[in-house]
Amino acid sequence: MMKVMNFDWHRVKVQLVTFLLRNASSLQKLLLVSPNVYPHNVTGIQEADLLLVQEALANGKIILRESDAAATGPFHSEVFLEI
């Protein structure tokens, strides 16, 4: 799971989300914390990017919340490799 705080639907942040959806094969869920649960005045964003985000919302890959829930705390892991 990956969490994006203060997601404001600006073009660059939508591009980041679509990049992750297209390229991060191990990404299971993406939590977007945004004061605007529904995008308003989204100018400059490609239609294909918006459709990808809407599809991910519909199938549960993206979770959109107005506030940060305590249940979604950080998950960190350390990996050590001996060479």
PDB file of C-alpha atoms in Angstrom:
ATOM      1  CA  MET A   1       0.000   0.000   0.000  1.00  0.00           C
ATOM      2  CA  MET A   2       1.128   3.490  -0.760  1.00  0.00           C
ATOM      3  CA  LYS A   3      -0.338   6.644   0.752  1.00  0.00           C
ATOM      4  CA  VAL A   4      -0.326  10.054  -0.962  1.00  0.00           C
ATOM      5  CA  MET A   5      -1.100  12.885   1.458  1.00  0.00           C
ATOM      6  CA  ASN A   6      -2.647  16.233   0.465  1.00  0.00           C
ATOM      7  CA  PHE A   7      -3.680  14.978  -2.952  1.00  0.00           C
ATOM      8  CA  ASP A   8      -5.163  18.029  -4.658  1.00  0.00           C
ATOM      9  CA  TRP A   9      -5.977  16.797  -8.184  1.00  0.00           C
ATOM     10  CA  HIS A  10      -3.361  19.004  -9.850  1.00  0.00           C
ATOM     11  CA  ARG A  11      -2.002  17.751 -13.147  1.00  0.00           C
ATOM     12  CA  VAL A  12       1.411  16.667 -11.823  1.00  0.00           C
ATOM     13  CA  LYS A  13      -0.068  14.685  -8.938  1.00  0.00           C
ATOM     14  CA  VAL A  14      -2.546  12.947 -11.230  1.00  0.00           C
ATOM     15  CA  GLN A  15       0.375  12.094 -13.522  1.00  0.00           C
ATOM     16  CA  LEU A  16       2.216  10.579 -10.537  1.00  0.00           C
ATOM     17  CA  VAL A  17      -0.802   8.439  -9.670  1.00  0.00           C
ATOM     18  CA  THR A  18      -1.256   7.248 -13.255  1.00  0.00           C
ATOM     19  CA  PHE A  19       2.480   6.491 -13.492  1.00  0.00           C
ATOM     20  CA  LEU A  20       2.225   4.331 -10.368  1.00  0.00           C
ATOM     21  CA  LEU A  21      -0.897   2.571 -11.648  1.00  0.00           C
ATOM     22  CA  ARG A  22       0.750   1.765 -14.961  1.00  0.00           C
ATOM     23  CA  ASN A  23       4.257   0.846 -13.771  1.00  0.00           C
ATOM     24  CA  ALA A  24       4.270  -0.308 -10.141  1.00  0.00           C
ATOM     25  CA  SER A  25       3.394  -3.960 -10.626  1.00  0.00           C
ATOM     26  CA  SER A  26       3.618  -4.798  -6.909  1.00  0.00           C
ATOM     27  CA  LEU A  27       1.305  -1.942  -5.865  1.00  0.00           C
ATOM     28  CA  GLN A  28      -1.869  -3.459  -4.436  1.00  0.00           C
ATOM     29  CA  LYS A  29      -3.635  -0.388  -3.030  1.00  0.00           C
ATOM     30  CA  LEU A  30      -3.124   3.355  -3.335  1.00  0.00           C
ATOM     31  CA  LEU A  31      -4.582   5.577  -0.613  1.00  0.00           C
ATOM     32  CA  LEU A  32      -5.178   9.180  -1.650  1.00  0.00           C
ATOM     33  CA  VAL A  33      -5.853  11.605   1.201  1.00  0.00           C
ATOM     34  CA  SER A  34      -7.558  14.635  -0.277  1.00  0.00           C
ATOM     35  CA  PRO A  35      -9.787  17.410   1.047  1.00  0.00           C
ATOM     36  CA  ASN A  36     -11.691  17.077  -2.247  1.00  0.00           C
ATOM     37  CA  VAL A  37     -12.985  13.545  -2.584  1.00  0.00           C
ATOM     38  CA  TYR A  38     -14.489  14.408  -5.938  1.00  0.00           C
ATOM     39  CA  PRO A  39     -12.285  16.289  -8.398  1.00  0.00           C
ATOM     40  CA  HIS A  40     -13.396  19.811  -9.267  1.00  0.00           C
ATOM     41  CA  ASN A  41     -11.925  22.052 -11.952  1.00  0.00           C
ATOM     42  CA  VAL A  42      -9.433  19.497 -13.209  1.00  0.00           C
ATOM     43  CA  THR A  43      -7.910  21.354 -16.109  1.00  0.00           C
ATOM     44  CA  GLY A  44      -4.870  20.284 -18.060  1.00  0.00           C
ATOM     45  CA  ILE A  45      -5.295  16.591 -17.226  1.00  0.00           C
ATOM     46  CA  GLN A  46      -5.497  14.138 -20.096  1.00  0.00           C
ATOM     47  CA  GLU A  47      -8.790  12.279 -20.448  1.00  0.00           C
ATOM     48  CA  ALA A  48      -6.962   8.917 -20.510  1.00  0.00           C
ATOM     49  CA  ASP A  49      -5.361   9.698 -17.130  1.00  0.00           C
ATOM     50  CA  LEU A  50      -8.713  10.597 -15.564  1.00  0.00           C
ATOM     51  CA  LEU A  51     -10.292   7.443 -16.955  1.00  0.00           C
ATOM     52  CA  LEU A  52      -7.480   5.318 -15.500  1.00  0.00           C
ATOM     53  CA  VAL A  53      -7.948   6.911 -12.066  1.00  0.00           C
ATOM     54  CA  GLN A  54     -11.744   6.480 -12.241  1.00  0.00           C
ATOM     55  CA  GLU A  55     -11.335   2.820 -13.218  1.00  0.00           C
ATOM     56  CA  ALA A  56      -8.910   2.221 -10.326  1.00  0.00           C
ATOM     57  CA  LEU A  57     -11.383   3.887  -7.944  1.00  0.00           C
ATOM     58  CA  ALA A  58     -14.198   1.682  -9.230  1.00  0.00           C
ATOM     59  CA  ASN A  59     -12.262  -1.585  -8.844  1.00  0.00           C
ATOM     60  CA  GLY A  60     -10.876  -0.709  -5.402  1.00  0.00           C
ATOM     61  CA  LYS A  61      -7.215  -0.235  -6.308  1.00  0.00           C
ATOM     62  CA  ILE A  62      -7.445   3.425  -5.206  1.00  0.00           C
ATOM     63  CA  ILE A  63      -8.960   4.384  -1.866  1.00  0.00           C
ATOM     64  CA  LEU A  64      -9.924   8.051  -1.601  1.00  0.00           C
ATOM     65  CA  ARG A  65     -10.351   9.602   1.853  1.00  0.00           C
ATOM     66  CA  GLU A  66     -10.824  13.108   3.169  1.00  0.00           C
ATOM     67  CA  SER A  67      -8.681  12.546   6.247  1.00  0.00           C
ATOM     68  CA  ASP A  68      -5.819  10.324   7.288  1.00  0.00           C
ATOM     69  CA  ALA A  69      -7.085   7.300   9.203  1.00  0.00           C
ATOM     70  CA  ALA A  70      -4.967   6.013  12.057  1.00  0.00           C
ATOM     71  CA  ALA A  71      -5.516   2.480  10.770  1.00  0.00           C
ATOM     72  CA  THR A  72      -3.385   3.232   7.728  1.00  0.00           C
ATOM     73  CA  GLY A  73      -0.142   3.852   9.523  1.00  0.00           C
ATOM     74  CA  PRO A  74       3.200   3.484   7.785  1.00  0.00           C
ATOM     75  CA  PHE A  75       4.471   0.039   6.930  1.00  0.00           C
ATOM     76  CA  HIS A  76       8.237   0.000   6.769  1.00  0.00           C
ATOM     77  CA  SER A  77      10.470  -2.913   6.122  1.00  0.00           C
ATOM     78  CA  GLU A  78      14.187  -3.307   6.088  1.00  0.00           C
ATOM     79  CA  VAL A  79      15.870  -5.673   3.723  1.00  0.00           C
ATOM     80  CA  PHE A  80      19.413  -6.863   4.272  1.00  0.00           C
ATOM     81  CA  LEU A  81      21.395  -8.698   1.668  1.00  0.00           C
ATOM     82  CA  GLU A  82      24.713 -10.403   2.151  1.00  0.00           C
ATOM     83  CA  ILE A  83      26.989 -10.312  -0.852  1.00  0.00           C
TER      84      ILE A  83
END
